[in-house]
Amino acid sequence: MSTSVTPASGRAHATAIFIGLLAALAGLMFGLDIGVISGATQFIRHDFGIDDHTLELIVSSMMGGAAIGALVSGFLSALLGRKRSLIIAAILFVIGSVLSAVAPSPGALMGARVVLGFAIGIATFTAPLYLAEISSERSRGAMVSTYQLMITIGILIAFLSDTAFSYSGNWRWMLGVIAIPGALFLIGVVTLPESPRWLVMRGFRERATAVLARLRGSANVQQELSDIEAQLKTPQSGLRLFLDNRNFRRSVGLGIVLQVMQQFTGMNVVMYYAPIIFKDMGYATEQQMWFTALVGLINVLATFIAISLVDRWGRKPILYIGFSVMAIGLGVVGAMMHLGIATHAEQLFTVAMLLLFIVGFAMSAGPLIWTLCSEIQPLKGRDFGIACSTVTNWIANMIVGATFLTLLNHFGHAHTFWLYAGLNVLFLIITIAFVPETRGVTLEQIERNLLGGKRLRHIGR
Ligand code: BGC
């Protein structure tokens, strides 16, 4: 094997780093946004003197904004381009963080979090789209995993930063400090080239040529340009296809169900309310914060299990294990809360079971649902299909965030955790019955099977 570095391979290498970095930063922003609120909740509640319901609204207003952001980002990224959409997202992210930090009232904080959510909704739609368009065939798979890994790292960083600020109880700093990575993201996206695919789409062929030459070396440019042009002959006509084609409606439906499943595992209950859960297990503030950081760390580490197994074992076996582990973890947490946690050993055991649940999610539904959602849609309706599932992710996320404390108050801890444990059992059954195995199958094959009317479960064969 030759190890010499030609200008083209040197460039390809630089491109890979470039793209990796953006995937990393976009994922990081996603994670920071999810993670940052958990450590702040109790201080916010205390400072503003608000009830649980208002706190739920503060937490979930961000997801509402994200759903709207994801919804409009399809139009935005088609109209203004991927790069400009990402710049808008970055600017809104910084503004939203700063506004959260200075919010004078609960209402203002909700408003600021809607802005923040709006930013992350745009970014979580546009970044993967941009990455898929700009990376070469070979690096596409690795991208989804990198992206999820960075989400978990973002969450961990947010948890750690929250822990550091918890000693002073300063929630304003907790929320404000993520403006710094936001500003870095802004600098990063300003230096990005526009997506060559978008440039061709809008008739800027020369600029597309220049970008491709910069990314891959001039030798490969003409071939790729023709490939893009050939691909664009299949125009995106998602809505029309959705109305006309029953088979496409099935894959859109599957994408929506998959994201509902991911969110109703209950993962974000822990992401948003971990310190409150640890408090209810009998831990003091400092321990609550450190255990929350531990949750973040386990979430990062267990993601590697998925990364290493997904292309060897396939998606379904990993999801079976994941949903089962999550059901057991939450079921036992519920049982412990039901029986009463009295001793130190019982406390630790309950924490361990909550961590087991986190492992179950991070090794399965966390990364794999995003992967599946990007694999099952036919080319012609891909943007539309992925937009539908992404918006669903945020709406379901919002519902979970907006109801947890109410569920605790109405049904008690044990029943709330059992409810989520039961849902995970249901998702296991749905996976067995409806989810296709897509390992090692080309996207074209999946598309042929789907549009040919095969059962959803069999479209990966
Ligand atoms: C989910 C997020 C979740 C995160 C946790 C992602 O795949 O979409 O809602 O907070 O994983 O790691």
GROMACS .gro file of C-alpha atoms and ligand atoms in nm:
model
  473
    1MET     CA    1   0.000   0.000   0.000
    2SER     CA    2   0.137   0.337  -0.098
    3THR     CA    3   0.170   0.592   0.174
    4SER     CA    4   0.262   0.888  -0.045
    5VAL     CA    5   0.040   1.191  -0.012
    6THR     CA    6  -0.070   1.333  -0.346
    7PRO     CA    7  -0.218   1.684  -0.353
    8ALA     CA    8  -0.560   1.529  -0.415
    9SER     CA    9  -0.537   1.284  -0.125
   10GLY     CA   10  -0.397   1.561   0.093
   11ARG     CA   11  -0.700   1.769   0.007
   12ALA     CA   12  -0.937   1.481   0.061
   13HIS     CA   13  -0.780   1.442   0.402
   14ALA     CA   14  -0.825   1.810   0.480
   15THR     CA   15  -1.186   1.783   0.365
   16ALA     CA   16  -1.249   1.488   0.589
   17ILE     CA   17  -1.118   1.682   0.887
   18PHE     CA   18  -1.323   1.981   0.786
   19ILE     CA   19  -1.642   1.782   0.758
   20GLY     CA   20  -1.573   1.588   1.073
   21LEU     CA   21  -1.530   1.912   1.257
   22LEU     CA   22  -1.860   2.050   1.141
   23ALA     CA   23  -2.043   1.727   1.221
   24ALA     CA   24  -1.876   1.746   1.558
   25LEU     CA   25  -1.976   2.104   1.626
   26ALA     CA   26  -2.337   2.064   1.512
   27GLY     CA   27  -2.375   1.754   1.729
   28LEU     CA   28  -2.212   1.935   2.016
   29MET     CA   29  -2.458   2.222   1.995
   30PHE     CA   30  -2.746   1.975   1.994
   31GLY     CA   31  -2.607   1.807   2.306
   32LEU     CA   32  -2.530   2.129   2.491
   33ASP     CA   33  -2.882   2.246   2.428
   34ILE     CA   34  -3.036   1.924   2.559
   35GLY     CA   35  -2.807   1.893   2.859
   36VAL     CA   36  -2.774   2.244   2.990
   37ILE     CA   37  -3.116   2.282   3.147
   38SER     CA   38  -3.104   1.985   3.385
   39GLY     CA   39  -2.856   2.133   3.631
   40ALA     CA   40  -3.033   2.467   3.625
   41THR     CA   41  -3.391   2.357   3.696
   42GLN     CA   42  -3.382   2.357   4.072
   43PHE     CA   43  -3.205   2.692   4.096
   44ILE     CA   44  -3.448   2.846   3.847
   45ARG     CA   45  -3.744   2.709   4.043
   46HIS     CA   46  -3.605   2.855   4.363
   47ASP     CA   47  -3.510   3.192   4.214
   48PHE     CA   48  -3.838   3.258   4.037
   49GLY     CA   49  -4.048   3.078   4.299
   50ILE     CA   50  -4.237   2.884   4.030
   51ASP     CA   51  -4.438   2.561   4.039
   52ASP     CA   52  -4.364   2.237   3.856
   53HIS     CA   53  -4.588   2.318   3.566
   54THR     CA   54  -4.410   2.645   3.488
   55LEU     CA   55  -4.079   2.466   3.518
   56GLU     CA   56  -4.195   2.205   3.267
   57LEU     CA   57  -4.290   2.484   3.030
   58ILE     CA   58  -3.948   2.643   3.064
   59VAL     CA   59  -3.780   2.309   2.990
   60SER     CA   60  -4.002   2.217   2.697
   61SER     CA   61  -4.030   2.557   2.530
   62MET     CA   62  -3.694   2.486   2.368
   63MET     CA   63  -3.823   2.167   2.205
   64GLY     CA   64  -4.126   2.357   2.076
   65GLY     CA   65  -3.890   2.607   1.914
   66ALA     CA   66  -3.683   2.321   1.773
   67ALA     CA   67  -3.989   2.160   1.613
   68ILE     CA   68  -4.072   2.490   1.441
   69GLY     CA   69  -3.706   2.537   1.342
   70ALA     CA   70  -3.689   2.189   1.188
   71LEU     CA   71  -4.014   2.258   1.007
   72VAL     CA   72  -3.900   2.580   0.839
   73SER     CA   73  -3.543   2.470   0.777
   74GLY     CA   74  -3.641   2.269   0.471
   75PHE     CA   75  -3.758   2.587   0.298
   76LEU     CA   76  -3.479   2.795   0.445
   77SER     CA   77  -3.199   2.568   0.331
   78ALA     CA   78  -3.349   2.536  -0.016
   79LEU     CA   79  -3.397   2.912  -0.048
   80LEU     CA   80  -3.086   3.057   0.113
   81GLY     CA   81  -2.853   2.761   0.090
   82ARG     CA   82  -2.719   2.526   0.355
   83LYS     CA   83  -2.439   2.752   0.464
   84ARG     CA   84  -2.652   3.060   0.524
   85SER     CA   85  -2.908   2.854   0.714
   86LEU     CA   86  -2.633   2.726   0.941
   87ILE     CA   87  -2.507   3.081   0.994
   88ILE     CA   88  -2.857   3.192   1.094
   89ALA     CA   89  -2.878   2.896   1.333
   90ALA     CA   90  -2.544   2.984   1.491
   91ILE     CA   91  -2.638   3.350   1.539
   92LEU     CA   92  -2.974   3.256   1.694
   93PHE     CA   93  -2.797   3.008   1.918
   94VAL     CA   94  -2.571   3.279   2.060
   95ILE     CA   95  -2.862   3.522   2.098
   96GLY     CA   96  -3.081   3.257   2.263
   97SER     CA   97  -2.810   3.163   2.513
   98VAL     CA   98  -2.744   3.523   2.612
   99LEU     CA   99  -3.116   3.601   2.641
  100SER     CA  100  -3.164   3.293   2.862
  101ALA     CA  101  -2.887   3.413   3.091
  102VAL     CA  102  -3.038   3.758   3.142
  103ALA     CA  103  -3.407   3.659   3.141
  104PRO     CA  104  -3.588   3.872   3.403
  105SER     CA  105  -3.895   3.648   3.430
  106PRO     CA  106  -4.010   3.290   3.363
  107GLY     CA  107  -4.193   3.412   3.053
  108ALA     CA  108  -3.879   3.577   2.918
  109LEU     CA  109  -3.682   3.260   2.985
  110MET     CA  110  -3.936   3.057   2.790
  111GLY     CA  111  -3.910   3.303   2.502
  112ALA     CA  112  -3.530   3.284   2.505
  113ARG     CA  113  -3.546   2.905   2.501
  114VAL     CA  114  -3.782   2.911   2.204
  115VAL     CA  115  -3.513   3.112   2.017
  116LEU     CA  116  -3.250   2.862   2.127
  117GLY     CA  117  -3.468   2.575   2.014
  118PHE     CA  118  -3.535   2.742   1.683
  119ALA     CA  119  -3.160   2.757   1.627
  120ILE     CA  120  -3.107   2.393   1.713
  121GLY     CA  121  -3.405   2.284   1.502
  122ILE     CA  122  -3.249   2.449   1.197
  123ALA     CA  123  -2.904   2.312   1.277
  124THR     CA  124  -3.020   1.954   1.338
  125PHE     CA  125  -3.195   1.949   1.003
  126THR     CA  126  -2.940   2.137   0.795
  127ALA     CA  127  -2.610   2.002   0.929
  128PRO     CA  128  -2.674   1.634   0.842
  129LEU     CA  129  -2.812   1.740   0.503
  130TYR     CA  130  -2.506   1.951   0.432
  131LEU     CA  131  -2.274   1.677   0.550
  132ALA     CA  132  -2.441   1.413   0.335
  133GLU     CA  133  -2.411   1.642   0.034
  134ILE     CA  134  -2.052   1.737   0.083
  135SER     CA  135  -1.890   1.417   0.205
  136SER     CA  136  -1.780   1.146  -0.032
  137GLU     CA  137  -1.966   0.815  -0.054
  138ARG     CA  138  -1.718   0.638   0.172
  139SER     CA  139  -1.733   0.871   0.471
  140ARG     CA  140  -2.112   0.893   0.491
  141GLY     CA  141  -2.169   0.605   0.733
  142ALA     CA  142  -1.916   0.719   0.988
  143MET     CA  143  -2.083   1.057   0.993
  144VAL     CA  144  -2.406   0.953   1.164
  145SER     CA  145  -2.212   0.787   1.445
  146THR     CA  146  -1.980   1.082   1.490
  147TYR     CA  147  -2.281   1.304   1.506
  148GLN     CA  148  -2.455   1.104   1.781
  149LEU     CA  149  -2.129   1.067   1.972
  150MET     CA  150  -2.087   1.443   1.971
  151ILE     CA  151  -2.446   1.490   2.091
  152THR     CA  152  -2.360   1.281   2.394
  153ILE     CA  153  -2.032   1.467   2.448
  154GLY     CA  154  -2.224   1.797   2.429
  155ILE     CA  155  -2.462   1.670   2.696
  156LEU     CA  156  -2.170   1.561   2.915
  157ILE     CA  157  -1.996   1.898   2.881
  158ALA     CA  158  -2.320   2.074   2.972
  159PHE     CA  159  -2.364   1.850   3.277
  160LEU     CA  160  -2.005   1.913   3.390
  161SER     CA  161  -2.033   2.286   3.339
  162ASP     CA  162  -2.363   2.284   3.531
  163THR     CA  163  -2.192   2.095   3.811
  164ALA     CA  164  -1.916   2.355   3.828
  165PHE     CA  165  -2.165   2.642   3.848
  166SER     CA  166  -2.389   2.458   4.093
  167TYR     CA  167  -2.159   2.547   4.382
  168SER     CA  168  -2.258   2.910   4.341
  169GLY     CA  169  -2.609   2.813   4.234
  170ASN     CA  170  -2.572   3.047   3.940
  171TRP     CA  171  -2.812   2.917   3.674
  172ARG     CA  172  -2.763   3.231   3.465
  173TRP     CA  173  -2.402   3.140   3.404
  174MET     CA  174  -2.498   2.780   3.332
  175LEU     CA  175  -2.729   2.890   3.052
  176GLY     CA  176  -2.517   3.180   2.929
  177VAL     CA  177  -2.184   3.005   2.899
  178ILE     CA  178  -2.294   2.794   2.601
  179ALA     CA  179  -2.290   3.115   2.396
  180ILE     CA  180  -1.912   3.055   2.374
  181PRO     CA  181  -1.928   2.723   2.182
  182GLY     CA  182  -2.212   2.888   1.987
  183ALA     CA  183  -1.975   3.165   1.878
  184LEU     CA  184  -1.713   2.905   1.779
  185PHE     CA  185  -1.975   2.726   1.573
  186LEU     CA  186  -2.053   3.056   1.401
  187ILE     CA  187  -1.687   3.110   1.313
  188GLY     CA  188  -1.671   2.751   1.188
  189VAL     CA  189  -1.970   2.774   0.956
  190VAL     CA  190  -1.864   3.111   0.814
  191THR     CA  191  -1.551   2.944   0.677
  192LEU     CA  192  -1.742   2.653   0.519
  193PRO     CA  193  -1.789   2.625   0.145
  194GLU     CA  194  -2.149   2.615   0.019
  195SER     CA  195  -2.281   2.270  -0.067
  196PRO     CA  196  -2.192   2.188  -0.429
  197ARG     CA  197  -2.525   2.010  -0.472
  198TRP     CA  198  -2.718   2.319  -0.369
  199LEU     CA  199  -2.505   2.534  -0.601
  200VAL     CA  200  -2.581   2.309  -0.896
  201MET     CA  201  -2.947   2.307  -0.798
  202ARG     CA  202  -2.956   2.686  -0.816
  203GLY     CA  203  -2.764   2.703  -1.144
  204PHE     CA  204  -2.427   2.817  -1.004
  205ARG     CA  205  -2.231   2.555  -1.191
  206GLU     CA  206  -1.900   2.743  -1.186
  207ARG     CA  207  -1.906   2.798  -0.816
  208ALA     CA  208  -1.991   2.434  -0.767
  209THR     CA  209  -1.691   2.338  -0.980
  210ALA     CA  210  -1.466   2.560  -0.771
  211VAL     CA  211  -1.591   2.410  -0.443
  212LEU     CA  212  -1.547   2.055  -0.567
  213ALA     CA  213  -1.197   2.130  -0.692
  214ARG     CA  214  -1.113   2.268  -0.351
  215LEU     CA  215  -1.258   1.963  -0.175
  216ARG     CA  216  -1.150   1.671  -0.389
  217GLY     CA  217  -0.876   1.796  -0.622
  218SER     CA  218  -0.956   1.897  -0.979
  219ALA     CA  219  -0.915   1.547  -1.127
  220ASN     CA  220  -1.246   1.417  -0.995
  221VAL     CA  221  -1.459   1.724  -1.044
  222GLN     CA  222  -1.626   1.660  -1.379
  223GLN     CA  223  -1.740   1.311  -1.285
  224GLU     CA  224  -1.892   1.429  -0.961
  225LEU     CA  225  -2.061   1.724  -1.127
  226SER     CA  226  -2.229   1.493  -1.374
  227ASP     CA  227  -2.328   1.261  -1.090
  228ILE     CA  228  -2.492   1.551  -0.906
  229GLU     CA  229  -2.668   1.662  -1.222
  230ALA     CA  230  -2.790   1.310  -1.286
  231GLN     CA  231  -2.919   1.287  -0.930
  232LEU     CA  232  -3.098   1.617  -0.958
  233LYS     CA  233  -3.298   1.473  -1.245
  234THR     CA  234  -3.486   1.302  -0.964
  235PRO     CA  235  -3.628   1.622  -0.818
  236GLN     CA  236  -3.749   1.625  -0.461
  237SER     CA  237  -4.124   1.608  -0.469
  238GLY     CA  238  -4.196   1.487  -0.122
  239LEU     CA  239  -4.543   1.624  -0.062
  240ARG     CA  240  -4.673   1.518  -0.403
  241LEU     CA  241  -4.524   1.171  -0.356
  242PHE     CA  242  -4.675   1.155  -0.009
  243LEU     CA  243  -5.022   1.232  -0.145
  244ASP     CA  244  -4.992   1.000  -0.444
  245ASN     CA  245  -4.796   0.704  -0.323
  246ARG     CA  246  -4.915   0.473  -0.049
  247ASN     CA  247  -4.576   0.305  -0.021
  248PHE     CA  248  -4.405   0.635   0.050
  249ARG     CA  249  -4.666   0.712   0.314
  250ARG     CA  250  -4.562   0.388   0.482
  251SER     CA  251  -4.196   0.489   0.506
  252VAL     CA  252  -4.289   0.837   0.629
  253GLY     CA  253  -4.512   0.671   0.888
  254LEU     CA  254  -4.233   0.439   0.992
  255GLY     CA  255  -3.992   0.732   1.035
  256ILE     CA  256  -4.246   0.908   1.255
  257VAL     CA  257  -4.308   0.597   1.467
  258LEU     CA  258  -3.935   0.538   1.506
  259GLN     CA  259  -3.878   0.888   1.643
  260VAL     CA  260  -4.178   0.863   1.876
  261MET     CA  261  -4.025   0.540   2.003
  262GLN     CA  262  -3.686   0.700   2.057
  263GLN     CA  263  -3.832   0.982   2.264
  264PHE     CA  264  -4.083   0.777   2.463
  265THR     CA  265  -3.811   0.543   2.585
  266GLY     CA  266  -3.794   0.814   2.851
  267MET     CA  267  -3.431   0.903   2.785
  268ASN     CA  268  -3.488   1.275   2.800
  269VAL     CA  269  -3.671   1.248   3.128
  270VAL     CA  270  -3.330   1.165   3.267
  271MET     CA  271  -3.150   1.418   3.047
  272TYR     CA  272  -3.369   1.705   3.168
  273TYR     CA  273  -3.458   1.603   3.520
  274ALA     CA  274  -3.172   1.384   3.646
  275PRO     CA  275  -3.086   1.603   3.947
  276ILE     CA  276  -3.452   1.603   4.053
  277ILE     CA  277  -3.465   1.222   4.017
  278PHE     CA  278  -3.151   1.187   4.229
  279LYS     CA  279  -3.296   1.426   4.482
  280ASP     CA  280  -3.602   1.205   4.508
  281MET     CA  281  -3.370   0.909   4.569
  282GLY     CA  282  -3.247   1.099   4.874
  283TYR     CA  283  -2.926   1.262   4.753
  284ALA     CA  284  -2.802   1.612   4.846
  285THR     CA  285  -2.741   1.881   4.581
  286GLU     CA  286  -2.371   1.816   4.531
  287GLN     CA  287  -2.422   1.441   4.484
  288GLN     CA  288  -2.715   1.502   4.252
  289MET     CA  289  -2.492   1.706   4.026
  290TRP     CA  290  -2.206   1.458   4.021
  291PHE     CA  291  -2.435   1.164   3.955
  292THR     CA  292  -2.586   1.362   3.670
  293ALA     CA  293  -2.237   1.410   3.528
  294LEU     CA  294  -2.187   1.035   3.563
  295VAL     CA  295  -2.507   0.979   3.363
  296GLY     CA  296  -2.354   1.199   3.091
  297LEU     CA  297  -2.029   1.004   3.093
  298ILE     CA  298  -2.200   0.664   3.070
  299ASN     CA  299  -2.410   0.800   2.783
  300VAL     CA  300  -2.092   0.888   2.592
  301LEU     CA  301  -1.916   0.559   2.665
  302ALA     CA  302  -2.209   0.332   2.579
  303THR     CA  303  -2.246   0.504   2.241
  304PHE     CA  304  -1.922   0.328   2.142
  305ILE     CA  305  -2.099  -0.007   2.185
  306ALA     CA  306  -2.341   0.095   1.912
  307ILE     CA  307  -2.066   0.229   1.689
  308SER     CA  308  -1.870  -0.094   1.708
  309LEU     CA  309  -2.167  -0.331   1.671
  310VAL     CA  310  -2.406  -0.163   1.431
  311ASP     CA  311  -2.249  -0.286   1.108
  312ARG     CA  312  -2.166  -0.630   1.248
  313TRP     CA  313  -2.483  -0.732   1.430
  314GLY     CA  314  -2.729  -0.518   1.239
  315ARG     CA  315  -2.986  -0.270   1.366
  316LYS     CA  316  -3.261  -0.497   1.494
  317PRO     CA  317  -3.069  -0.722   1.736
  318ILE     CA  318  -2.916  -0.414   1.896
  319LEU     CA  319  -3.258  -0.251   1.929
  320TYR     CA  320  -3.397  -0.571   2.088
  321ILE     CA  321  -3.122  -0.564   2.348
  322GLY     CA  322  -3.156  -0.190   2.399
  323PHE     CA  323  -3.533  -0.183   2.456
  324SER     CA  324  -3.510  -0.486   2.687
  325VAL     CA  325  -3.231  -0.333   2.892
  326MET     CA  326  -3.421  -0.005   2.916
  327ALA     CA  327  -3.740  -0.180   3.026
  328ILE     CA  328  -3.554  -0.371   3.295
  329GLY     CA  329  -3.361  -0.065   3.415
  330LEU     CA  330  -3.669   0.154   3.450
  331GLY     CA  331  -3.884  -0.129   3.583
  332VAL     CA  332  -3.640  -0.187   3.868
  333VAL     CA  333  -3.602   0.187   3.939
  334GLY     CA  334  -3.981   0.200   3.968
  335ALA     CA  335  -3.984  -0.103   4.197
  336MET     CA  336  -3.721   0.049   4.425
  337MET     CA  337  -3.917   0.372   4.446
  338HIS     CA  338  -4.228   0.171   4.522
  339LEU     CA  339  -4.062  -0.027   4.800
  340GLY     CA  340  -3.891   0.280   4.942
  341ILE     CA  341  -3.520   0.356   4.926
  342ALA     CA  342  -3.387   0.353   5.281
  343THR     CA  343  -3.028   0.238   5.295
  344HIS     CA  344  -2.717   0.360   5.121
  345ALA     CA  345  -2.687   0.029   4.935
  346GLU     CA  346  -3.043   0.060   4.806
  347GLN     CA  347  -2.971   0.412   4.689
  348LEU     CA  348  -2.664   0.300   4.497
  349PHE     CA  349  -2.848   0.004   4.349
  350THR     CA  350  -3.122   0.235   4.218
  351VAL     CA  351  -2.863   0.467   4.067
  352ALA     CA  352  -2.698   0.167   3.901
  353MET     CA  353  -3.032   0.065   3.747
  354LEU     CA  354  -3.085   0.416   3.613
  355LEU     CA  355  -2.738   0.398   3.460
  356LEU     CA  356  -2.827   0.060   3.309
  357PHE     CA  357  -3.119   0.231   3.140
  358ILE     CA  358  -2.882   0.494   2.998
  359VAL     CA  359  -2.656   0.220   2.861
  360GLY     CA  360  -2.959   0.059   2.696
  361PHE     CA  361  -3.050   0.382   2.520
  362ALA     CA  362  -2.701   0.492   2.418
  363MET     CA  363  -2.610   0.154   2.270
  364SER     CA  364  -2.930   0.132   2.067
  365ALA     CA  365  -3.212   0.381   2.012
  366GLY     CA  366  -2.987   0.688   2.048
  367PRO     CA  367  -2.779   0.640   1.735
  368LEU     CA  368  -2.979   0.373   1.551
  369ILE     CA  369  -3.308   0.556   1.517
  370TRP     CA  370  -3.132   0.844   1.342
  371THR     CA  371  -2.952   0.594   1.120
  372LEU     CA  372  -3.271   0.408   1.027
  373CYS     CA  373  -3.459   0.731   0.959
  374SER     CA  374  -3.198   0.836   0.707
  375GLU     CA  375  -3.199   0.495   0.536
  376ILE     CA  376  -3.564   0.414   0.479
  377GLN     CA  377  -3.681   0.706   0.262
  378PRO     CA  378  -3.675   0.686  -0.119
  379LEU     CA  379  -3.450   0.942  -0.289
  380LYS     CA  380  -3.734   1.143  -0.438
  381GLY     CA  381  -3.895   1.204  -0.102
  382ARG     CA  382  -3.591   1.188   0.122
  383ASP     CA  383  -3.585   1.551   0.235
  384PHE     CA  384  -3.957   1.545   0.309
  385GLY     CA  385  -3.943   1.209   0.487
  386ILE     CA  386  -3.650   1.308   0.706
  387ALA     CA  387  -3.808   1.646   0.782
  388CYS     CA  388  -4.123   1.468   0.904
  389SER     CA  389  -3.932   1.234   1.133
  390THR     CA  390  -3.705   1.511   1.266
  391VAL     CA  391  -3.999   1.736   1.350
  392THR     CA  392  -4.161   1.438   1.522
  393ASN     CA  393  -3.847   1.387   1.728
  394TRP     CA  394  -3.876   1.738   1.868
  395ILE     CA  395  -4.252   1.731   1.923
  396ALA     CA  396  -4.228   1.398   2.109
  397ASN     CA  397  -3.929   1.534   2.298
  398MET     CA  398  -4.139   1.833   2.403
  399ILE     CA  399  -4.427   1.617   2.523
  400VAL     CA  400  -4.192   1.404   2.733
  401GLY     CA  401  -4.028   1.711   2.882
  402ALA     CA  402  -4.357   1.887   2.946
  403THR     CA  403  -4.526   1.602   3.131
  404PHE     CA  404  -4.270   1.432   3.353
  405LEU     CA  405  -4.312   1.636   3.670
  406THR     CA  406  -4.689   1.630   3.629
  407LEU     CA  407  -4.678   1.250   3.593
  408LEU     CA  408  -4.465   1.226   3.908
  409ASN     CA  409  -4.710   1.444   4.100
  410HIS     CA  410  -5.022   1.263   3.977
  411PHE     CA  411  -4.916   0.901   3.955
  412GLY     CA  412  -4.615   0.891   4.183
  413HIS     CA  413  -4.260   0.787   4.102
  414ALA     CA  414  -4.307   0.412   4.077
  415HIS     CA  415  -4.595   0.430   3.832
  416THR     CA  416  -4.426   0.691   3.617
  417PHE     CA  417  -4.114   0.479   3.577
  418TRP     CA  418  -4.325   0.168   3.518
  419LEU     CA  419  -4.516   0.354   3.251
  420TYR     CA  420  -4.194   0.418   3.062
  421ALA     CA  421  -4.074   0.062   3.127
  422GLY     CA  422  -4.400  -0.066   2.975
  423LEU     CA  423  -4.356   0.160   2.671
  424ASN     CA  424  -4.012   0.008   2.612
  425VAL     CA  425  -4.169  -0.339   2.609
  426LEU     CA  426  -4.419  -0.211   2.354
  427PHE     CA  427  -4.137  -0.070   2.140
  428LEU     CA  428  -3.960  -0.404   2.151
  429ILE     CA  429  -4.272  -0.565   2.004
  430ILE     CA  430  -4.309  -0.290   1.740
  431THR     CA  431  -3.945  -0.339   1.642
  432ILE     CA  432  -3.996  -0.712   1.599
  433ALA     CA  433  -4.310  -0.661   1.393
  434PHE     CA  434  -4.240  -0.358   1.176
  435VAL     CA  435  -3.879  -0.241   1.174
  436PRO     CA  436  -3.666  -0.352   0.878
  437GLU     CA  437  -3.307  -0.472   0.905
  438THR     CA  438  -3.101  -0.243   0.684
  439ARG     CA  439  -2.749  -0.364   0.754
  440GLY     CA  440  -2.541  -0.410   0.442
  441VAL     CA  441  -2.822  -0.325   0.200
  442THR     CA  442  -2.787  -0.044  -0.051
  443LEU     CA  443  -3.029   0.245  -0.026
  444GLU     CA  444  -3.140   0.170  -0.382
  445GLN     CA  445  -3.240  -0.183  -0.285
  446ILE     CA  446  -3.436  -0.058   0.016
  447GLU     CA  447  -3.612   0.190  -0.210
  448ARG     CA  448  -3.701  -0.076  -0.469
  449ASN     CA  449  -3.846  -0.300  -0.198
  450LEU     CA  450  -4.044  -0.021  -0.038
  451LEU     CA  451  -4.193   0.113  -0.359
  452GLY     CA  452  -4.252  -0.241  -0.481
  453GLY     CA  453  -4.491  -0.286  -0.190
  454LYS     CA  454  -4.293  -0.527   0.030
  455ARG     CA  455  -4.386  -0.535   0.398
  456LEU     CA  456  -4.194  -0.272   0.596
  457ARG     CA  457  -4.025  -0.543   0.797
  458HIS     CA  458  -3.884  -0.689   0.475
  459ILE     CA  459  -3.769  -0.380   0.285
  460GLY     CA  460  -3.409  -0.445   0.386
  461ARG     CA  461  -3.397  -0.786   0.222
  462BGC     C1  462  -3.184   1.202   2.099
  462BGC     C2  463  -3.194   1.310   2.201
  462BGC     C3  464  -3.129   1.263   2.329
  462BGC     C4  465  -2.988   1.217   2.303
  462BGC     C5  466  -2.925   1.158   2.427
  462BGC     C6  467  -3.041   1.165   2.077
  462BGC     O1  468  -3.032   1.065   1.981
  462BGC     O2  469  -3.244   1.245   1.978
  462BGC     O3  470  -3.327   1.344   2.222
  462BGC     O4  471  -3.128   1.362   2.423
  462BGC     O5  472  -2.984   1.122   2.198
  462BGC     O6  473  -2.797   1.115   2.405
   0.00000   0.00000   0.00000
